[in-house]
Amino acid sequence: MAEEGKGEITQEQLEAFADSYASFNKIIQQLHQAYKDLEQKFENLNLELERTNLKLRESLAEKEKVTNYLNNILESLTSGVLVVNLEEKIALFNRAAEEITGYKADEVLNRPYLEIMGKEVDLQSTPVHTLRAGTSHLNEEKEVLTKLQAKIPLGYSTSLLQDSEGNLLGAVEVFFDLSKIKKLEEEIARVRTLAALGEMAATVAHEVKNPLGGISGFADLLNRDIEEGDPRKNYVRKVIEGVDILNRIVMNLLDYTRSIKLDLRPIDFKRFLEEIVGFFEMDILREKKNIKIERFYPSEKCGCFLDAEKFKQVVLNLLYNASQALPDGGLIQLSASLEARNIENKIPGSTAEQMLCLRIKDNGIGMSEEVKDKLFTPFFTTKEKGTGLGLSTVKKIVQAHKGEIKVDSKLGKGTTVTIFIPKSG
Ligand code: ADP
Ligand code: MG
């Protein structure tokens, strides 16, 4: 029986099989559903992740924008900004700081502040002191050494640096170069002294003028009375010569101390220059000096507003100085041009003005540093018969025209004087 039963499936078996198939099917279906659920969950998670990623990217971009913005502000500041961290090392050094100190940020970042900026400086005036003692500085002054070991005056402020929760991060120092301001202050003090001296000199000159006139008149009378051949005639001539020189000095002085009133008129600058240079050339020919003059004029018309009489003094003074710097002859180059430029000491950023530029260059004896320093001081001269009033008068006239004068000179090589005058007067 058992043998017969082999290979046959009983009803029971069939049912059991059907049952298990059904439950297997169910399990499969359940698994399938679970898989689908998982898939859905995975997709949802993925979506969420993507959203979070996007948000993160956005917030990073936003953060970068703010950082860039702050960095740009820091870099565009004309004040130097530096930060020292808690280890007293430099953690930030903006572009203005680089320009003022001469150090590049790469050279100083992460290096001890005192090693870089603390040389020959009172510790009290450093942000390191602020960090250690907690005291800040506001608008104080100190002198620091630049990378090239030059001492420069700085205006500076320091304060502690904290994060939004009040944790100490370091100290910040903001500073700016006071050299220009100091120079201006010195110049103002110098001008004040000169003005006071000028006033006094003018009074003295005025007082001296009358007795001088008397001496000169009586000397003339004496001269007339003394016979030719009389040895005393020579003495009188010496007196007259001396009085003449004194008179010239007094007149120059009075001229110099008088305040300038300009009579501005439209001028064709090239023609104006040509007239003066023509006159000067004749003088050179007469004195048989071996001096060549080259001119460089722009092709366009050079109309401008000038006080012709006064400006003529400027050009002539410069030409004569150039020729006197060429005792053995040489070359004088005179050039005129129009340039757009900002005049010094004007508000930075203001638009450039059309300026008339006059340059007179000689290849003469040049000047020492000492001479260069005193160039514009009245009565400073290195010449036996100089008055020392040429350049100070030139400067006065140029400044009255709201212009600027620059002198470049090398001993033994030559001198270039450049004048800028606003074209429109
Ligand atoms: P002065 O010509 O009467 O000496 P200035 O004021 O014109 O007075 O010049 C002052 C000094 O500046 C001169 O004595 C001279 O030493 C120097 N100087 C001016 N111009 C030149 C120049 N072109 N080359 C060399 N030195 C110059
Ligand atoms: Mg002179």
Short mmCIF file of C-alpha atoms and ligand atoms in Angstrom, two decimals:
data_model
loop_
_atom_site.label_atom_id
_atom_site.label_comp_id
_atom_site.label_asym_id
_atom_site.label_seq_id
_atom_site.Cartn_x
_atom_site.Cartn_y
_atom_site.Cartn_z
CA MET A 1 0.00 0.00 0.00
CA ALA A 2 2.70 2.17 0.95
CA GLU A 3 4.28 1.38 -2.32
CA GLU A 4 1.07 2.25 -4.12
CA GLY A 5 0.71 5.46 -2.20
CA LYS A 6 4.07 6.62 -3.56
CA GLY A 7 3.81 9.37 -6.12
CA GLU A 8 0.23 10.14 -5.36
CA ILE A 9 -0.77 13.30 -3.57
CA THR A 10 -3.52 12.97 -1.17
CA GLN A 11 -6.35 15.42 -0.82
CA GLU A 12 -5.03 16.36 2.58
CA GLN A 13 -1.64 17.03 1.28
CA LEU A 14 -3.05 19.16 -1.47
CA GLU A 15 -5.05 21.23 0.93
CA ALA A 16 -2.11 21.64 3.23
CA PHE A 17 -0.02 22.67 0.29
CA ALA A 18 -2.68 25.14 -0.85
CA ASP A 19 -2.81 26.53 2.65
CA SER A 20 0.89 26.98 2.93
CA TYR A 21 1.02 28.43 -0.54
CA ALA A 22 -1.62 30.95 0.46
CA SER A 23 0.21 31.87 3.63
CA PHE A 24 3.51 32.00 1.70
CA ASN A 25 1.84 34.27 -0.78
CA LYS A 26 0.59 36.44 2.02
CA ILE A 27 4.06 36.67 3.51
CA ILE A 28 5.46 37.56 0.10
CA GLN A 29 2.82 40.21 -0.27
CA GLN A 30 3.55 41.54 3.18
CA LEU A 31 7.25 41.59 2.41
CA HIS A 32 6.52 43.34 -0.82
CA GLN A 33 4.47 45.94 1.02
CA ALA A 34 7.17 46.34 3.64
CA TYR A 35 9.74 46.77 0.90
CA LYS A 36 7.55 49.36 -0.77
CA ASP A 37 7.10 51.17 2.53
CA LEU A 38 10.79 51.14 3.08
CA GLU A 39 11.33 52.44 -0.41
CA GLN A 40 8.88 55.25 0.23
CA LYS A 41 10.55 56.05 3.54
CA PHE A 42 13.93 56.03 1.87
CA GLU A 43 12.66 58.36 -0.81
CA ASN A 44 11.16 60.67 1.79
CA LEU A 45 14.38 60.67 3.73
CA ASN A 46 16.27 61.37 0.56
CA LEU A 47 14.02 64.29 -0.22
CA GLU A 48 14.44 65.60 3.27
CA LEU A 49 18.18 65.22 3.02
CA GLU A 50 18.20 67.11 -0.22
CA ARG A 51 16.13 69.87 1.30
CA THR A 52 18.44 70.07 4.29
CA ASN A 53 21.44 70.07 1.97
CA LEU A 54 19.97 72.90 -0.03
CA LYS A 55 19.28 74.88 3.11
CA LEU A 56 22.81 74.23 4.29
CA ARG A 57 24.22 75.34 0.95
CA GLU A 58 22.09 78.46 1.03
CA SER A 59 23.11 79.30 4.52
CA LEU A 60 26.75 78.64 3.66
CA ALA A 61 26.48 80.90 0.62
CA GLU A 62 24.80 83.54 2.75
CA LYS A 63 27.54 83.21 5.35
CA GLU A 64 30.19 83.47 2.66
CA LYS A 65 28.50 86.55 1.28
CA VAL A 66 28.51 88.22 4.68
CA THR A 67 32.12 87.20 5.29
CA ASN A 68 33.13 88.50 1.86
CA TYR A 69 31.23 91.69 2.48
CA LEU A 70 32.94 92.23 5.83
CA ASN A 71 36.29 91.31 4.30
CA ASN A 72 35.75 93.78 1.50
CA ILE A 73 34.95 96.48 4.01
CA LEU A 74 38.06 95.61 6.00
CA GLU A 75 40.22 95.62 2.90
CA SER A 76 38.81 98.89 1.57
CA LEU A 77 39.34 100.78 4.80
CA THR A 78 42.10 103.36 4.66
CA SER A 79 42.81 102.66 8.31
CA GLY A 80 45.01 99.75 9.25
CA VAL A 81 43.16 97.04 11.17
CA LEU A 82 44.83 94.18 12.99
CA VAL A 83 43.68 91.59 15.48
CA VAL A 84 45.80 89.79 18.06
CA ASN A 85 44.46 86.49 19.35
CA LEU A 86 44.68 85.16 22.88
CA GLU A 87 48.19 83.88 22.18
CA GLU A 88 49.16 87.48 21.37
CA LYS A 89 49.74 86.53 17.76
CA ILE A 90 48.52 88.52 14.78
CA ALA A 91 45.33 86.93 13.44
CA LEU A 92 44.19 89.61 11.00
CA PHE A 93 46.09 92.24 9.05
CA ASN A 94 44.21 94.24 6.41
CA ARG A 95 45.56 95.86 3.27
CA ALA A 96 45.88 99.35 4.78
CA ALA A 97 47.89 97.79 7.62
CA GLU A 98 50.18 96.33 4.96
CA GLU A 99 50.54 99.69 3.24
CA ILE A 100 51.23 101.61 6.43
CA THR A 101 53.72 99.19 7.98
CA GLY A 102 55.32 97.79 4.83
CA TYR A 103 54.73 94.21 6.04
CA LYS A 104 52.73 91.74 3.93
CA ALA A 105 49.94 89.89 5.73
CA ASP A 106 51.63 86.53 4.97
CA GLU A 107 54.74 87.66 6.82
CA VAL A 108 52.99 88.65 10.02
CA LEU A 109 49.98 86.36 10.39
CA ASN A 110 50.41 83.93 13.25
CA ARG A 111 53.53 85.72 14.48
CA PRO A 112 53.78 87.38 17.91
CA TYR A 113 52.55 90.98 17.75
CA LEU A 114 55.37 92.28 19.92
CA GLU A 115 57.96 90.80 17.57
CA ILE A 116 56.52 92.69 14.60
CA MET A 117 54.87 95.89 15.80
CA GLY A 118 56.25 96.14 19.30
CA LYS A 119 59.81 97.13 18.47
CA GLU A 120 60.91 100.31 20.27
CA VAL A 121 57.31 100.86 21.29
CA ASP A 122 55.94 101.31 24.78
CA LEU A 123 54.06 98.10 25.68
CA GLN A 124 51.28 100.26 27.11
CA SER A 125 50.36 101.44 23.65
CA THR A 126 49.89 97.97 22.13
CA PRO A 127 46.80 95.77 21.78
CA VAL A 128 48.81 93.16 23.72
CA HIS A 129 48.56 95.43 26.74
CA THR A 130 44.84 95.83 26.05
CA LEU A 131 44.57 92.06 26.02
CA ARG A 132 46.53 91.61 29.24
CA ALA A 133 45.11 94.51 31.22
CA GLY A 134 41.70 94.90 29.60
CA THR A 135 42.18 98.63 29.07
CA SER A 136 41.46 100.10 25.64
CA HIS A 137 42.94 103.18 23.98
CA LEU A 138 41.03 105.79 22.03
CA ASN A 139 42.61 108.10 19.44
CA GLU A 140 46.08 108.16 20.86
CA GLU A 141 49.42 108.65 19.12
CA LYS A 142 52.62 106.65 19.01
CA GLU A 143 55.61 106.06 16.78
CA VAL A 144 56.30 102.66 15.24
CA LEU A 145 59.02 101.17 13.08
CA THR A 146 58.00 100.07 9.59
CA LYS A 147 59.50 97.03 7.92
CA LEU A 148 62.12 99.34 6.36
CA GLN A 149 63.00 100.59 9.86
CA ALA A 150 61.50 104.03 9.23
CA LYS A 151 59.84 105.66 12.21
CA ILE A 152 56.31 106.83 11.45
CA PRO A 153 53.74 108.53 13.65
CA LEU A 154 50.52 106.57 14.08
CA GLY A 155 47.11 107.56 15.39
CA TYR A 156 45.59 104.45 16.99
CA SER A 157 42.77 102.95 19.04
CA THR A 158 42.61 99.49 20.63
CA SER A 159 39.86 97.48 22.25
CA LEU A 160 39.06 93.96 23.39
CA LEU A 161 37.45 91.64 20.87
CA GLN A 162 34.59 89.41 22.07
CA ASP A 163 32.14 87.07 20.39
CA SER A 164 28.37 87.41 20.68
CA GLU A 165 28.37 85.43 23.93
CA GLY A 166 30.96 87.67 25.49
CA ASN A 167 33.85 85.22 25.22
CA LEU A 168 37.21 86.96 24.80
CA LEU A 169 38.73 86.36 21.35
CA GLY A 170 41.62 88.80 21.40
CA ALA A 171 42.20 92.52 20.88
CA VAL A 172 41.79 94.72 17.85
CA GLU A 173 43.89 97.73 16.87
CA VAL A 174 42.84 100.35 14.33
CA PHE A 175 45.54 102.76 13.18
CA PHE A 176 46.37 105.35 10.56
CA ASP A 177 49.50 107.06 9.29
CA LEU A 178 49.90 110.57 10.69
CA SER A 179 53.01 111.45 8.64
CA LYS A 180 51.17 113.67 6.18
CA ILE A 181 49.22 115.43 8.91
CA LYS A 182 52.39 115.96 10.92
CA LYS A 183 54.13 117.37 7.85
CA LEU A 184 51.19 119.71 7.26
CA GLU A 185 51.30 120.79 10.89
CA GLU A 186 55.01 121.52 10.56
CA GLU A 187 54.37 123.41 7.32
CA ILE A 188 51.66 125.47 9.01
CA ALA A 189 53.98 126.26 11.91
CA ARG A 190 56.69 127.23 9.42
CA VAL A 191 54.32 129.43 7.43
CA ARG A 192 53.19 131.10 10.65
CA THR A 193 56.76 131.85 11.64
CA LEU A 194 57.49 133.09 8.15
CA ALA A 195 54.42 135.28 8.14
CA ALA A 196 55.44 136.83 11.45
CA LEU A 197 59.00 137.26 10.20
CA GLY A 198 57.69 138.67 6.94
CA GLU A 199 55.62 141.24 8.76
CA MET A 200 58.59 142.28 10.81
CA ALA A 201 60.85 142.37 7.76
CA ALA A 202 58.31 144.47 5.89
CA THR A 203 58.22 146.99 8.73
CA VAL A 204 62.00 147.10 8.92
CA ALA A 205 62.28 147.40 5.15
CA HIS A 206 59.81 150.22 5.18
CA GLU A 207 61.76 152.02 7.89
CA VAL A 208 65.03 151.43 6.08
CA LYS A 209 63.74 152.67 2.74
CA ASN A 210 63.64 156.35 3.70
CA PRO A 211 67.13 156.69 5.21
CA LEU A 212 68.41 154.64 2.26
CA GLY A 213 66.88 157.16 -0.10
CA GLY A 214 68.65 159.87 1.88
CA ILE A 215 72.03 158.12 1.74
CA SER A 216 71.62 157.49 -1.96
CA GLY A 217 70.70 161.14 -2.64
CA PHE A 218 73.61 162.56 -0.62
CA ALA A 219 76.04 160.07 -2.13
CA ASP A 220 74.93 161.24 -5.57
CA LEU A 221 75.53 164.84 -4.56
CA LEU A 222 78.95 163.98 -3.18
CA ASN A 223 79.76 162.09 -6.35
CA ARG A 224 78.91 165.11 -8.42
CA ASP A 225 81.05 167.41 -6.22
CA ILE A 226 84.16 165.30 -6.20
CA GLU A 227 86.43 165.77 -9.17
CA GLU A 228 87.33 162.90 -11.47
CA GLY A 229 90.73 161.53 -10.46
CA ASP A 230 90.15 162.24 -6.78
CA PRO A 231 90.71 158.92 -4.92
CA ARG A 232 87.66 159.68 -2.76
CA LYS A 233 85.50 159.34 -5.87
CA ASN A 234 86.06 155.61 -5.71
CA TYR A 235 84.82 155.45 -2.11
CA VAL A 236 81.67 157.30 -3.04
CA ARG A 237 81.06 154.95 -5.97
CA LYS A 238 81.37 152.01 -3.56
CA VAL A 239 78.80 153.67 -1.28
CA ILE A 240 76.41 154.13 -4.21
CA GLU A 241 76.86 150.54 -5.31
CA GLY A 242 76.23 149.26 -1.80
CA VAL A 243 73.14 151.39 -1.42
CA ASP A 244 71.86 150.11 -4.76
CA ILE A 245 72.20 146.52 -3.60
CA LEU A 246 70.50 147.35 -0.30
CA ASN A 247 67.72 149.08 -2.17
CA ARG A 248 67.18 146.06 -4.38
CA ILE A 249 67.00 143.77 -1.37
CA VAL A 250 64.52 146.04 0.36
CA MET A 251 62.35 146.32 -2.75
CA ASN A 252 62.44 142.55 -3.25
CA LEU A 253 61.53 142.03 0.35
CA LEU A 254 58.63 144.44 0.21
CA ASP A 255 57.51 142.80 -2.99
CA TYR A 256 57.70 139.40 -1.42
CA THR A 257 55.83 140.27 1.73
CA ARG A 258 53.04 142.06 -0.11
CA SER A 259 49.99 139.80 -0.42
CA ILE A 260 49.21 138.73 -3.95
CA LYS A 261 46.13 139.90 -5.79
CA LEU A 262 45.67 138.04 -9.05
CA ASP A 263 44.41 139.57 -12.25
CA LEU A 264 43.25 136.41 -14.02
CA ARG A 265 42.73 136.62 -17.77
CA PRO A 266 42.33 134.08 -20.56
CA ILE A 267 45.76 133.26 -21.97
CA ASP A 268 46.99 131.21 -24.91
CA PHE A 269 49.61 129.37 -22.89
CA LYS A 270 51.85 128.30 -25.79
CA ARG A 271 52.08 131.84 -27.14
CA PHE A 272 52.62 133.20 -23.66
CA LEU A 273 55.50 130.77 -23.05
CA GLU A 274 57.04 131.37 -26.47
CA GLU A 275 57.22 135.12 -25.77
CA ILE A 276 59.03 134.58 -22.47
CA VAL A 277 61.37 131.94 -23.86
CA GLY A 278 62.19 134.23 -26.81
CA PHE A 279 63.17 136.99 -24.42
CA PHE A 280 65.19 134.57 -22.29
CA GLU A 281 67.01 133.20 -25.35
CA MET A 282 68.09 136.68 -26.36
CA ASP A 283 69.49 137.19 -22.89
CA ILE A 284 71.44 133.97 -23.15
CA LEU A 285 72.79 134.94 -26.55
CA ARG A 286 73.88 138.28 -25.15
CA GLU A 287 75.74 136.58 -22.33
CA LYS A 288 77.23 134.13 -24.84
CA LYS A 289 76.19 131.16 -22.74
CA ASN A 290 76.30 127.80 -24.43
CA ILE A 291 72.76 126.78 -23.48
CA LYS A 292 70.31 124.99 -25.74
CA ILE A 293 66.58 125.25 -25.11
CA GLU A 294 64.20 122.55 -26.28
CA ARG A 295 60.43 123.05 -26.18
CA PHE A 296 57.70 120.46 -26.10
CA TYR A 297 54.23 121.86 -26.63
CA PRO A 298 50.98 119.89 -27.02
CA SER A 299 49.34 119.98 -30.43
CA GLU A 300 45.98 121.10 -29.04
CA LYS A 301 45.28 124.64 -27.98
CA CYS A 302 46.26 125.42 -24.39
CA GLY A 303 43.85 128.05 -23.22
CA CYS A 304 43.87 128.87 -19.51
CA PHE A 305 43.29 131.59 -16.94
CA LEU A 306 46.39 133.21 -15.54
CA ASP A 307 47.78 136.41 -14.15
CA ALA A 308 50.19 136.87 -17.06
CA GLU A 309 52.43 139.43 -15.35
CA LYS A 310 52.92 137.30 -12.24
CA PHE A 311 53.20 134.02 -14.08
CA LYS A 312 55.87 135.52 -16.28
CA GLN A 313 57.91 136.00 -13.09
CA VAL A 314 57.42 132.31 -12.33
CA VAL A 315 58.66 131.13 -15.72
CA LEU A 316 61.56 133.58 -15.84
CA ASN A 317 62.69 132.74 -12.32
CA LEU A 318 62.74 129.04 -13.17
CA LEU A 319 64.53 129.61 -16.47
CA TYR A 320 67.18 131.78 -14.82
CA ASN A 321 67.68 129.26 -12.03
CA ALA A 322 68.13 126.57 -14.69
CA SER A 323 70.64 128.65 -16.63
CA GLN A 324 72.53 129.50 -13.44
CA ALA A 325 72.75 125.77 -12.75
CA LEU A 326 74.56 125.40 -16.09
CA PRO A 327 77.79 127.35 -15.59
CA ASP A 328 79.45 125.48 -18.46
CA GLY A 329 76.38 125.39 -20.66
CA GLY A 330 73.96 122.56 -21.24
CA LEU A 331 70.37 121.78 -22.06
CA ILE A 332 67.12 123.24 -20.75
CA GLN A 333 63.94 121.40 -21.68
CA LEU A 334 60.66 123.17 -21.31
CA SER A 335 57.42 121.33 -21.77
CA ALA A 336 53.77 122.24 -21.41
CA SER A 337 50.91 119.76 -21.30
CA LEU A 338 47.37 119.28 -20.12
CA GLU A 339 46.83 116.61 -17.47
CA ALA A 340 43.83 115.41 -15.52
CA ARG A 341 44.91 115.15 -11.91
CA ASN A 342 43.96 115.65 -8.31
CA ILE A 343 45.86 118.31 -6.56
CA GLU A 344 47.58 117.26 -3.32
CA ASN A 345 45.75 117.88 -0.04
CA LYS A 346 42.41 118.00 -1.83
CA ILE A 347 39.70 115.73 -0.54
CA PRO A 348 40.58 112.22 -1.74
CA GLY A 349 38.11 110.82 -4.21
CA SER A 350 37.09 114.21 -5.56
CA THR A 351 37.12 114.26 -9.34
CA ALA A 352 40.33 115.05 -11.15
CA GLU A 353 40.70 118.50 -12.60
CA GLN A 354 42.15 119.54 -15.96
CA MET A 355 45.53 120.92 -15.01
CA LEU A 356 48.05 122.82 -16.98
CA CYS A 357 51.46 121.28 -16.41
CA LEU A 358 54.68 123.22 -16.98
CA ARG A 359 57.97 121.40 -16.62
CA ILE A 360 61.41 123.00 -16.75
CA LYS A 361 64.29 120.59 -16.71
CA ASP A 362 68.02 121.26 -16.76
CA ASN A 363 71.00 118.93 -16.83
CA GLY A 364 72.98 121.20 -14.55
CA ILE A 365 74.63 120.96 -11.16
CA GLY A 366 71.54 119.72 -9.28
CA MET A 367 71.01 120.10 -5.55
CA SER A 368 72.08 118.38 -2.37
CA GLU A 369 69.43 117.12 0.08
CA GLU A 370 70.25 120.06 2.32
CA VAL A 371 69.58 122.59 -0.44
CA LYS A 372 66.39 120.76 -1.41
CA ASP A 373 65.10 121.11 2.15
CA LYS A 374 65.54 124.88 2.22
CA LEU A 375 64.62 125.66 -1.36
CA PHE A 376 61.49 127.65 -0.65
CA THR A 377 62.75 129.45 2.43
CA PRO A 378 62.98 133.18 1.72
CA PHE A 379 66.55 134.46 1.46
CA PHE A 380 68.00 130.99 1.14
CA THR A 381 70.58 131.10 -1.62
CA THR A 382 73.77 129.31 -2.54
CA LYS A 383 74.73 131.97 -5.04
CA GLU A 384 77.08 134.83 -4.41
CA LYS A 385 74.70 137.33 -5.95
CA GLY A 386 71.47 135.48 -5.26
CA THR A 387 68.54 136.99 -3.41
CA GLY A 388 67.07 133.69 -2.30
CA LEU A 389 63.63 135.06 -3.06
CA GLY A 390 63.16 133.48 -6.51
CA LEU A 391 61.63 130.17 -5.58
CA SER A 392 59.72 131.46 -2.56
CA THR A 393 58.11 134.05 -4.84
CA VAL A 394 57.43 131.35 -7.45
CA LYS A 395 55.73 129.20 -4.82
CA LYS A 396 53.67 132.13 -3.59
CA ILE A 397 52.43 132.93 -7.09
CA VAL A 398 51.73 129.29 -7.93
CA GLN A 399 49.77 128.82 -4.71
CA ALA A 400 47.81 132.00 -5.38
CA HIS A 401 46.80 130.31 -8.65
CA LYS A 402 45.67 127.28 -6.56
CA GLY A 403 48.49 125.32 -8.11
CA GLU A 404 51.25 123.07 -6.92
CA ILE A 405 55.02 122.99 -7.42
CA LYS A 406 57.32 119.98 -7.28
CA VAL A 407 61.10 119.86 -7.47
CA ASP A 408 63.09 116.77 -8.38
CA SER A 409 66.83 117.11 -8.32
CA LYS A 410 69.95 114.99 -8.24
CA LEU A 411 73.31 116.43 -7.34
CA GLY A 412 75.47 116.54 -10.45
CA LYS A 413 72.67 115.32 -12.69
CA GLY A 414 70.15 118.14 -12.92
CA THR A 415 66.85 119.51 -11.75
CA THR A 416 63.25 119.29 -12.87
CA VAL A 417 60.69 121.75 -11.60
CA THR A 418 57.07 120.92 -12.32
CA ILE A 419 54.14 123.25 -11.85
CA PHE A 420 50.47 122.35 -12.00
CA ILE A 421 47.84 125.04 -12.35
CA PRO A 422 44.08 124.52 -12.68
CA LYS A 423 43.23 125.31 -16.29
CA SER A 424 40.14 127.25 -15.44
CA GLY A 425 41.91 129.54 -12.98
P1 ADP B 1 68.47 132.44 -5.93
O1 ADP B 1 68.35 132.01 -7.36
O2 ADP B 1 68.47 133.92 -5.77
O3 ADP B 1 69.60 131.81 -5.21
P2 ADP B 1 66.08 130.92 -5.59
O4 ADP B 1 65.00 130.99 -4.57
O5 ADP B 1 65.69 131.12 -7.01
O6 ADP B 1 67.16 132.00 -5.16
O7 ADP B 1 66.83 129.57 -5.43
C1 ADP B 1 67.30 129.15 -4.18
C2 ADP B 1 68.41 128.15 -4.30
O8 ADP B 1 67.91 126.95 -4.85
C3 ADP B 1 69.51 128.54 -5.24
O9 ADP B 1 70.46 129.35 -4.60
C4 ADP B 1 70.10 127.20 -5.66
O10 ADP B 1 70.98 126.70 -4.68
C5 ADP B 1 68.89 126.32 -5.64
N1 ADP B 1 68.35 126.12 -7.00
C6 ADP B 1 67.25 126.67 -7.54
N2 ADP B 1 67.03 126.24 -8.80
C7 ADP B 1 68.03 125.39 -9.08
C8 ADP B 1 68.37 124.56 -10.23
N3 ADP B 1 67.65 124.59 -11.35
N4 ADP B 1 69.48 123.78 -10.14
C9 ADP B 1 70.22 123.76 -9.01
N5 ADP B 1 69.94 124.47 -7.90
C10 ADP B 1 68.87 125.29 -7.94
MG MG B 2 66.67 132.34 -8.53
#
